[in-house]
Amino acid sequence: GSKVRVVVDAGETGVTGWINDAGSYESQKPPELHVGLGRRHRVSRVEVWWPGATTPQVVADVRPDRVLTVTRSAGP
């Protein structure tokens, strides 16, 4: 389970969601998070807190209306 925080404008708290592909008996959840932006045209940053990580992986200046795929970086 990864924690994802989407911050639209710097200084905002952002929207937090969890990515977990586990399901229950004979079901499954896709590993995706959908965030509505309204009329905003940019996302300041997306923070992904991978399991066991002490700091988030950050993707900055994301354009809306697209699928963003984040792959865990090797990191420090």
Coordinates of C-alpha atoms in Angstrom, one line a residue:
G1 CA 0.0 0.0 0.0
S2 CA 1.4 3.3 -1.1
K3 CA 0.2 6.7 0.2
V4 CA -0.3 9.3 -2.6
R5 CA -0.7 13.1 -2.0
V6 CA -1.7 15.4 -4.8
V7 CA -1.0 19.1 -4.2
V8 CA -2.6 21.4 -6.7
D9 CA -1.3 24.7 -5.4
A10 CA 1.8 25.2 -3.2
G11 CA 0.8 25.8 0.4
E12 CA -2.3 23.7 0.2
T13 CA -2.8 20.5 2.2
G14 CA -3.7 18.5 -0.9
V15 CA -5.7 15.3 -1.5
T16 CA -4.4 12.1 0.0
G17 CA -5.3 8.6 -1.1
W18 CA -4.0 5.1 -0.8
I19 CA -3.0 2.7 -3.5
N20 CA -3.6 -0.9 -2.6
D21 CA -4.2 -3.6 -5.1
A22 CA -5.4 -6.1 -2.6
G23 CA -9.0 -7.1 -2.7
S24 CA -11.4 -9.4 -1.0
Y25 CA -12.5 -12.9 -2.1
E26 CA -12.9 -13.0 -5.9
S27 CA -12.4 -9.3 -6.2
Q28 CA -9.6 -6.9 -6.9
K29 CA -9.0 -3.1 -6.8
P30 CA -7.0 -1.5 -9.6
P31 CA -3.8 0.3 -8.3
E32 CA -5.0 3.8 -9.4
L33 CA -6.1 7.0 -7.8
H34 CA -8.5 9.5 -9.5
V35 CA -8.3 13.1 -8.4
G36 CA -10.7 15.8 -9.6
L37 CA -9.1 19.2 -10.3
G38 CA -12.1 21.3 -11.4
R39 CA -10.9 24.1 -13.6
R40 CA -7.3 24.0 -12.5
H41 CA -4.6 23.6 -15.2
R42 CA -1.6 22.3 -13.3
V43 CA -0.8 20.1 -10.3
S44 CA 2.1 21.5 -8.2
R45 CA 3.3 18.1 -7.2
V46 CA 2.4 14.5 -6.6
E47 CA 4.1 12.8 -3.6
V48 CA 4.2 9.0 -3.5
W49 CA 5.1 7.4 -0.1
W50 CA 6.2 3.9 -1.0
P51 CA 6.0 1.1 1.7
G52 CA 9.1 1.3 3.9
A53 CA 10.2 4.7 2.5
T54 CA 11.1 7.6 4.9
T55 CA 10.6 10.3 2.3
P56 CA 8.2 10.6 -0.6
Q57 CA 9.1 10.3 -4.3
V58 CA 8.0 13.6 -5.8
V59 CA 6.8 14.3 -9.3
A60 CA 6.5 18.1 -9.9
D61 CA 4.5 20.3 -12.3
V62 CA 2.0 17.6 -13.6
R63 CA -0.4 18.5 -16.4
P64 CA -4.0 17.4 -15.8
D65 CA -6.3 15.2 -17.9
R66 CA -3.9 12.4 -18.3
V67 CA -2.7 9.2 -16.7
L68 CA 0.4 9.6 -14.6
T69 CA 2.4 6.4 -14.0
V70 CA 4.9 6.6 -11.2
T71 CA 7.5 3.8 -10.9
R72 CA 9.4 3.5 -7.7
S73 CA 12.8 5.1 -8.0
A74 CA 16.0 3.5 -6.7
G75 CA 16.3 6.5 -4.3
P76 CA 19.0 7.2 -1.8

